Amino acid sequence: MNDEKQDNTTHFGFRQVPVEEKAKRVADVFHSVAGKYDLMNDLMSGGIHRLWKRITLERSGVRPGYQVLDIAGGTGDLTRKFSRLVGPQGKVVLADINDSMLKVGRDKLINTGHAGNIEYIQANAEALPFADNTFDIITIAFGLRNVTDKDAALASMRRVLKPGGKLMVLEFSKTDHPALTKLYDFYSFNILPQMGKLIAGDAESYRYLAESIRMHPDQETLKGMMENAGLVNCHYDNLTGGIVALHTGIKP
């Protein structure tokens, strides 16, 4: 299940919108929720998102001196940990298309003393503003589903990876447990929007987030898209019953 753009439209949640409008609509969502993003992440997942990110870090293989790109890095959870791992000889680029999210992440990282080896770049994943063969590791956590043209984004990520470099996509995915799926759907479409309204003052943005998860490619489809982008040794690991999947691919 790709973006399935027909008649120059694409999906925004469950709705079809003109392709050129999606980026702005997604931007409006994250402008709205940026200030409460970290709090809502903890509440929405019961803190489990921290475990998912820790697994990503552990499997990244990041070493001192590495060049790391954290796409859709938002408020900087992964960037902060990567900054420690790459050390003063390495570099981490926190990239996000949304300037509100980028500012929240930058302020948080600077305030906690993580500044020396981090750069902050506002960038569109579909056309990354970096030279070919720049990064050892690229991560995109809970961001790919918001990209309009996922194939273009994956090709762009492959381009800026060094040969032998690794792309890691951490994203909500599809469960294969009927009872878990039923519970997850009830939570997503009934509890989550109300939580968004109460905490962030925005039910609609969290309704979109729930819908965007359902429209995202399933595990096997995304694996095939990564292979089509020219990555090899592509595989995924289901986390929390497939509610989240961690996809990995290597640039040959």
C-alpha positions as MATLAB code, in Angstrom:
seq = 'MNDEKQDNTTHFGFRQVPVEEKAKRVADVFHSVAGKYDLMNDLMSGGIHRLWKRITLERSGVRPGYQVLDIAGGTGDLTRKFSRLVGPQGKVVLADINDSMLKVGRDKLINTGHAGNIEYIQANAEALPFADNTFDIITIAFGLRNVTDKDAALASMRRVLKPGGKLMVLEFSKTDHPALTKLYDFYSFNILPQMGKLIAGDAESYRYLAESIRMHPDQETLKGMMENAGLVNCHYDNLTGGIVALHTGIKP';
ca = [
       0.000    0.000    0.000;
       1.920    3.014   -1.260;
       0.693    6.597   -1.333;
      -1.608    5.634   -4.234;
      -1.644    9.118   -5.717;
      -4.418    9.285   -8.304;
      -5.651   12.369  -10.158;
      -2.896   14.299   -8.367;
      -4.319   13.551   -4.922;
      -2.943   11.707   -1.912;
      -4.230   10.718    1.492;
      -4.261   12.943    4.551;
      -5.489   10.531    7.153;
      -8.609    8.977    5.638;
      -9.265   11.930    3.345;
      -7.989   12.533   -0.166;
      -6.372   15.940   -0.684;
      -4.381   17.542   -3.517;
      -0.751   16.399   -3.386;
       0.505   19.951   -3.046;
      -1.672   20.499    0.059;
      -0.549   17.550    2.158;
       2.741   18.996    3.388;
       0.998   22.149    4.627;
      -1.739   20.165    6.350;
       0.831   17.960    8.099;
       2.795   21.082    9.049;
      -0.312   22.584   10.631;
      -0.762   19.438   12.724;
       2.742   19.630   14.141;
       2.699   23.405   14.609;
      -0.356   22.764   16.768;
       1.065   19.947   18.895;
       4.774   20.883   19.129;
       4.587   22.390   22.600;
       2.909   19.314   24.107;
       4.557   16.705   21.868;
       6.802   15.057   24.478;
       4.080   14.936   27.117;
       1.588   13.477   24.669;
       4.105   10.850   23.501;
       4.518    9.638   27.070;
       0.777    9.621   27.714;
      -0.177    8.038   24.377;
       2.269    5.162   24.662;
       2.457    4.791   28.422;
       6.141    5.606   28.040;
       6.764    2.610   25.762;
       8.029    4.892   22.975;
      11.209    5.238   25.035;
      11.761    1.480   24.847;
      11.171    1.481   21.069;
      13.741    4.248   20.666;
      16.220    2.508   22.955;
      15.995   -0.623   20.817;
      16.651    1.519   17.742;
      19.736    3.012   19.389;
      21.048   -0.370   20.491;
      20.687   -1.810   16.988;
      22.111    1.207   15.197;
      25.715    0.257   15.874;
      26.648    3.942   16.169;
      30.282    4.473   17.142;
      32.469    7.471   18.043;
      33.146    9.629   15.007;
      30.033    8.584   13.082;
      27.959   11.016   11.042;
      24.264   10.520   11.915;
      21.130   12.019   10.383;
      17.964   11.972   12.513;
      15.135   12.807   10.074;
      11.818   14.009   11.492;
      13.810   14.165   14.707;
      11.292   16.492   16.296;
      12.076   17.171   19.930;
      15.392   15.337   19.806;
      15.016   12.103   21.791;
      17.217   10.068   19.445;
      19.511   12.977   18.624;
      20.388   13.438   22.293;
      21.479    9.821   22.661;
      23.316    9.774   19.326;
      25.192   12.915   20.360;
      26.701   11.067   23.295;
      27.551    8.009   21.213;
      29.331    9.780   18.339;
      31.382   11.955   20.666;
      33.247   15.172   19.823;
      34.676   13.762   16.583;
      31.250   12.807   15.266;
      28.213   14.802   14.243;
      24.452   14.432   14.508;
      22.085   16.381   12.265;
      18.598   16.872   13.659;
      16.394   17.446   10.618;
      12.686   18.190   10.567;
      10.428   19.751    7.949;
       8.495   21.545   10.687;
      10.179   24.607   12.161;
       8.042   24.527   15.318;
       9.172   21.001   16.137;
      12.775   21.857   15.251;
      12.777   24.857   17.595;
      11.373   22.775   20.461;
      14.043   20.136   19.870;
      16.865   22.658   19.582;
      15.859   24.516   22.744;
      15.528   21.276   24.700;
      18.914   19.976   23.584;
      20.721   23.258   24.194;
      19.144   23.591   27.633;
      20.377   20.108   28.585;
      23.920   20.771   27.392;
      23.787   18.860   24.103;
      25.030   21.385   21.591;
      28.631   20.825   20.534;
      28.213   18.112   17.900;
      24.595   18.703   16.795;
      23.367   20.658   13.780;
      19.744   21.666   13.193;
      18.423   21.671    9.634;
      14.886   22.299    8.385;
      14.597   19.784    5.563;
      12.116   17.847    3.465;
      12.851   14.112    3.528;
      11.944   13.876   -0.167;
      14.826   16.175   -1.162;
      17.489   16.103    1.533;
      19.939   19.031    1.280;
      23.083   16.973    1.792;
      25.830   15.662   -0.450;
      25.868   12.061   -1.646;
      27.497    9.520    0.685;
      27.481   11.728    3.802;
      26.018    9.698    6.674;
      26.889    6.419    8.389;
      23.433    6.079    9.947;
      20.050    7.614    9.122;
      17.035    7.237   11.381;
      13.461    8.362   10.827;
      11.236    7.658   13.823;
       7.473    8.099   13.509;
       7.916   10.432   10.553;
       7.748    8.430    7.340;
       3.972    8.049    7.477;
       3.622   11.838    7.244;
       5.731   12.100    4.066;
       3.772   12.709    0.871;
       6.040   10.720   -1.488;
       7.598    7.935    0.533;
       9.438    6.440   -2.447;
      11.155    9.764   -3.124;
      12.076   10.069    0.548;
      13.587    6.577    0.695;
      15.581    7.277   -2.482;
      16.808   10.559   -0.996;
      17.884    8.809    2.200;
      19.733    6.155    0.231;
      21.551    8.828   -1.763;
      22.981   10.589    1.291;
      24.006    7.369    3.049;
      27.601    6.260    2.738;
      28.161    2.865    1.090;
      27.644    0.373    3.887;
      25.557    2.920    5.777;
      22.334    1.942    7.512;
      18.805    3.327    7.276;
      16.507    2.643   10.232;
      12.773    3.368    9.982;
      10.880    3.181   13.275;
       7.177    3.501   12.591;
       3.728    2.439   13.685;
       2.672   -0.628   11.717;
       0.124   -3.438   11.568;
      -0.639   -6.014   14.245;
      -1.610   -9.574   13.339;
      -3.376  -10.241   16.652;
      -7.163   -9.707   16.247;
      -7.784   -8.930   19.919;
      -4.864   -6.486   20.070;
      -5.979   -4.849   16.824;
      -9.513   -4.352   18.148;
      -8.234   -2.834   21.400;
      -5.722   -0.651   19.545;
      -8.392    0.653   17.159;
     -10.728    1.540   20.022;
      -7.940    3.377   21.814;
      -6.772    5.201   18.666;
     -10.138    6.491   17.513;
     -11.888    7.053   20.838;
      -9.381    7.673   23.619;
      -6.520    9.325   21.713;
      -8.493   12.267   20.220;
     -10.039   13.005   23.609;
      -6.606   12.890   25.224;
      -5.351   15.293   22.544;
      -8.253   17.641   23.238;
      -7.664   17.569   26.991;
      -3.856   17.854   27.036;
      -2.959   19.638   23.802;
      -6.261   21.384   23.102;
      -6.429   19.672   19.709;
      -8.528   16.571   19.084;
      -8.386   16.804   15.271;
      -4.591   16.585   15.038;
      -4.565   13.394   17.083;
      -7.433   11.995   15.042;
      -5.246   12.600   11.975;
      -2.311   10.853   13.644;
      -4.464    7.778   14.287;
      -5.715    7.781   10.696;
      -2.212    8.277    9.265;
      -1.053    5.135   11.062;
      -3.799    3.101    9.383;
      -2.849    4.472    5.957;
       0.859    3.691    6.355;
       2.259    0.717    4.384;
       2.361   -2.571    6.283;
       5.610   -4.284    7.188;
       6.124   -6.317    4.007;
       5.107   -3.427    1.748;
       7.563   -1.038    3.388;
      10.307   -3.660    3.212;
       9.662   -3.932   -0.536;
       9.733   -0.141   -0.922;
      13.137   -0.012    0.786;
      14.426   -2.701   -1.556;
      13.040   -0.810   -4.540;
      14.944    2.260   -3.324;
      18.177    0.273   -3.721;
      18.774   -0.825   -0.141;
      19.903   -4.378    0.640;
      19.638   -6.758    3.591;
      16.257   -5.178    4.357;
      14.386   -6.649    7.280;
      12.059   -5.625   10.080;
      11.374   -6.505   13.668;
       7.904   -6.184   15.145;
       7.762   -4.452   18.509;
       4.818   -4.629   20.928;
       2.905   -7.099   18.798;
       3.468   -5.190   15.560;
       2.016   -1.917   16.806;
       5.458   -0.620   15.883;
       8.030   -2.066   13.486;
      11.713   -1.272   13.107;
      12.834   -1.563    9.476;
      16.512   -1.664    8.574;
      18.291   -1.522    5.198;
      21.890   -1.078    4.047;
      23.253    0.978    1.154;
      25.435   -1.338   -0.948;
];
